[in-house]
PDB file of C-alpha atoms in Angstrom:
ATOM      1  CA  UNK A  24      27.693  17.741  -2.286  1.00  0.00           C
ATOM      2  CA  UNK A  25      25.963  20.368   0.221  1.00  0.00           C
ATOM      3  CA  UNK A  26      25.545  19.466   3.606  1.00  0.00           C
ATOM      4  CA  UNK A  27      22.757  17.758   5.183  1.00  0.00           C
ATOM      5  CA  UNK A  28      20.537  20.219   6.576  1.00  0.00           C
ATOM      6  CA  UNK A  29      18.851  19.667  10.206  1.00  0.00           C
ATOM      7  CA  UNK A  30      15.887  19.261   8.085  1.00  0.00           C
ATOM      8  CA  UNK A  31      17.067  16.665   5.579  1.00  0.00           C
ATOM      9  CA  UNK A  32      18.392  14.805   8.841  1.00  0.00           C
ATOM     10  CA  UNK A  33      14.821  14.848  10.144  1.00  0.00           C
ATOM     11  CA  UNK A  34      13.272  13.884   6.812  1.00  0.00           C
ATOM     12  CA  UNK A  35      15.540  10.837   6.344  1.00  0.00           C
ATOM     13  CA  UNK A  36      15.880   9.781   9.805  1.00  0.00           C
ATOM     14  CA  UNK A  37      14.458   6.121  10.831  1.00  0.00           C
ATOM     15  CA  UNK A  38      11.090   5.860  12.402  1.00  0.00           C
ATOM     16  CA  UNK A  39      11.419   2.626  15.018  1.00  0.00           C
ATOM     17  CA  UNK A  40       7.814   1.280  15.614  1.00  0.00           C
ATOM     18  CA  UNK A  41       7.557  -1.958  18.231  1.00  0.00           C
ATOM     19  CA  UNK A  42       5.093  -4.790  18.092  1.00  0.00           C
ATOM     20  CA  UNK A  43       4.136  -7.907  20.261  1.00  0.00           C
ATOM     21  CA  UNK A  44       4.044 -11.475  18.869  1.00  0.00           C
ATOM     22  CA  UNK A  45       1.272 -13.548  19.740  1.00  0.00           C
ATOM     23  CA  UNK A  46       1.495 -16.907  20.772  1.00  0.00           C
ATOM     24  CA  UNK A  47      -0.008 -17.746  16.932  1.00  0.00           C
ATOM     25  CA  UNK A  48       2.823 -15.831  15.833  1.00  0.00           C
ATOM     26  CA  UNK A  49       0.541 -12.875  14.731  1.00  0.00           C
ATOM     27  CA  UNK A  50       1.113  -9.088  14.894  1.00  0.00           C
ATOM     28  CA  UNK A  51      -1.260  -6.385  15.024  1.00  0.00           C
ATOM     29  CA  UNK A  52       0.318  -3.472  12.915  1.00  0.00           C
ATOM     30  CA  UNK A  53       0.611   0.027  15.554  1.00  0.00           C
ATOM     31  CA  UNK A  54      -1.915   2.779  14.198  1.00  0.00           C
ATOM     32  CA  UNK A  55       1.373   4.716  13.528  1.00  0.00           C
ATOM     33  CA  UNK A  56       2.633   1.777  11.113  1.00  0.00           C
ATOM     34  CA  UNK A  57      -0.636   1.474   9.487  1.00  0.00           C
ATOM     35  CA  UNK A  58      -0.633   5.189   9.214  1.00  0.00           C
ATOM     36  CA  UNK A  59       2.891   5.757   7.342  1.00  0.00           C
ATOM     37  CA  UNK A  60       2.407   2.973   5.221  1.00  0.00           C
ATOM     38  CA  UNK A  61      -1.261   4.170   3.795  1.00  0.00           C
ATOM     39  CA  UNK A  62      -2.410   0.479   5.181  1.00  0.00           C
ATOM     40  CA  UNK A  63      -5.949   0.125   5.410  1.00  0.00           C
ATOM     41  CA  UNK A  64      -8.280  -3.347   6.162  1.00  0.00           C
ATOM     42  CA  UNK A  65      -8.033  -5.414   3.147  1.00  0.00           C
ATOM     43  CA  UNK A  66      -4.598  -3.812   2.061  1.00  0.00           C
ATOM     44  CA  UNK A  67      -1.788  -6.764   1.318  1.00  0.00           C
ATOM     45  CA  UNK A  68       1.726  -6.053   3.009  1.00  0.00           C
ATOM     46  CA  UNK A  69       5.230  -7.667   1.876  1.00  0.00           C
ATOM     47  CA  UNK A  70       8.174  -8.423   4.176  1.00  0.00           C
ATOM     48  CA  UNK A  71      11.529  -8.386   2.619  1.00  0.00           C
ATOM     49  CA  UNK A  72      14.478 -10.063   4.674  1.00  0.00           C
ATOM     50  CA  UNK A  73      17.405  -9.491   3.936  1.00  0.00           C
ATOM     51  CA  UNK A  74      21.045 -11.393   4.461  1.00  0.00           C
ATOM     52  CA  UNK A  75      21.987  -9.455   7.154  1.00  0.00           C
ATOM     53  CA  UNK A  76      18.338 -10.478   9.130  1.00  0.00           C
ATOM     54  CA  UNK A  77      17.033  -7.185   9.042  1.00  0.00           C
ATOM     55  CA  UNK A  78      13.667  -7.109   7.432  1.00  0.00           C
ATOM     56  CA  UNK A  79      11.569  -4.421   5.601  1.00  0.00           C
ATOM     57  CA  UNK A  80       7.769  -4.207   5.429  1.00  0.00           C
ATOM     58  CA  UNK A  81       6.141  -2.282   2.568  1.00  0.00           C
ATOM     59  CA  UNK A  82       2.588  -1.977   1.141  1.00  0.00           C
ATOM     60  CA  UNK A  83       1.832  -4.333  -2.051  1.00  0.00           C
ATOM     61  CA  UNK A  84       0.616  -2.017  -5.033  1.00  0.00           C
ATOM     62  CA  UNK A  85      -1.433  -3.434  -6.787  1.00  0.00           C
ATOM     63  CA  UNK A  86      -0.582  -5.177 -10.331  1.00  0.00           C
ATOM     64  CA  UNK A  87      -2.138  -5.353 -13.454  1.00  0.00           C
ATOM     65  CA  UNK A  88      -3.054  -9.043 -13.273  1.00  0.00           C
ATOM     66  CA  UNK A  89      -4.936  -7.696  -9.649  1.00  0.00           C
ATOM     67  CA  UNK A  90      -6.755  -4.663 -11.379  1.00  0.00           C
ATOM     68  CA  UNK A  91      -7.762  -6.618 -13.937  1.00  0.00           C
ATOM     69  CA  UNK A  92      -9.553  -8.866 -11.519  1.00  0.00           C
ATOM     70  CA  UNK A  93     -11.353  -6.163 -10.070  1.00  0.00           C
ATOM     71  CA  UNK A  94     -12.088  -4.801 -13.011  1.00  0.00           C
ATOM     72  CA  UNK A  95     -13.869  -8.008 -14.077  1.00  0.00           C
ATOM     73  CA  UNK A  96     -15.499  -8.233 -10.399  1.00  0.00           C
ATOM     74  CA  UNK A  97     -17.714  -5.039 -11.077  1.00  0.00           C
ATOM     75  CA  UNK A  98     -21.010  -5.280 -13.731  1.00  0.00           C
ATOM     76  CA  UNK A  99     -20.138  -4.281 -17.086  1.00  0.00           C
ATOM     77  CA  UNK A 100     -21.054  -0.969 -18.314  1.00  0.00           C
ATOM     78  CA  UNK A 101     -23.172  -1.012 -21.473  1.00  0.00           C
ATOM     79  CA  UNK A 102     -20.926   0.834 -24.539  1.00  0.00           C
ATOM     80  CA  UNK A 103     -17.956   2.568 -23.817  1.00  0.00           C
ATOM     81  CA  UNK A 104     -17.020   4.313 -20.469  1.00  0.00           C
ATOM     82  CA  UNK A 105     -16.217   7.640 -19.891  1.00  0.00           C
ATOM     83  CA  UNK A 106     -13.836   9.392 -18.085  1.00  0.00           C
ATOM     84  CA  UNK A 107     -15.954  10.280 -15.709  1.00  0.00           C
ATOM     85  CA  UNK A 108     -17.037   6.832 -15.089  1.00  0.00           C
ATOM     86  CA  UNK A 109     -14.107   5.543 -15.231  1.00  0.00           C
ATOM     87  CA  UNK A 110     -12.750   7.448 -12.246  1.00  0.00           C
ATOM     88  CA  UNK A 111     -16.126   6.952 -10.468  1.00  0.00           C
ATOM     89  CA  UNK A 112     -14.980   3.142 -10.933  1.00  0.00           C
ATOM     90  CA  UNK A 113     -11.777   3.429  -9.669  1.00  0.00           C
ATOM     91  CA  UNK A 114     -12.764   5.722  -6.447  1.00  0.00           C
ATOM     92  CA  UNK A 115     -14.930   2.427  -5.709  1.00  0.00           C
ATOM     93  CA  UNK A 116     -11.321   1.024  -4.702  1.00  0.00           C
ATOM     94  CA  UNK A 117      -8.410   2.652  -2.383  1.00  0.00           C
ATOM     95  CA  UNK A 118      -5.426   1.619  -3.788  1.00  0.00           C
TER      96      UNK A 118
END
């Protein structure tokens, strides 16, 4: 195995990002969070706890069950689509 570079270090080294609790128990994600994670209004987050208590928070990608949804939420186009269209439909969405 090679050793770890001071790069590599850097690249796989832990970001720590703090946040306040409300009273409601809410939490306004830091810019920097929102940032790393590609997190945007209207994007779904999961939290992931594990045994130990340590929990992870990662942006939901979307499944097929949701894109067909949204698929179904937009008129439908007369005939068949092209490919053209059919990226101008999905740029109508950030993922």
């Amino acid at each position: 195995m090679p050793p770890r570079t001071a790069t590599n270090a850097a690249e796989n080294a832990s970001k720590i990002i703090e946040a306040t609790v409300t009273s409601k128990g809410q939490v306004t994600l830091p810019k920097a969070l929102r940032k790393e994670l590609g997190i945007a209004a209207g994007s779904r987050i999961r939290f992931t706890v594990g045994a130990n208590g340590k929990a992870q928070v990662e942006k939901v990608m979307n499944t097929l069950d949701d894109l067909w949804r949204m698929a179904d939420s937009f008129p439908k186009a007369a005939g068949r689509m092209s490919f053209e269209e059919m990226n101008e439909a999905k740029a109508r969405r950030v993922w």
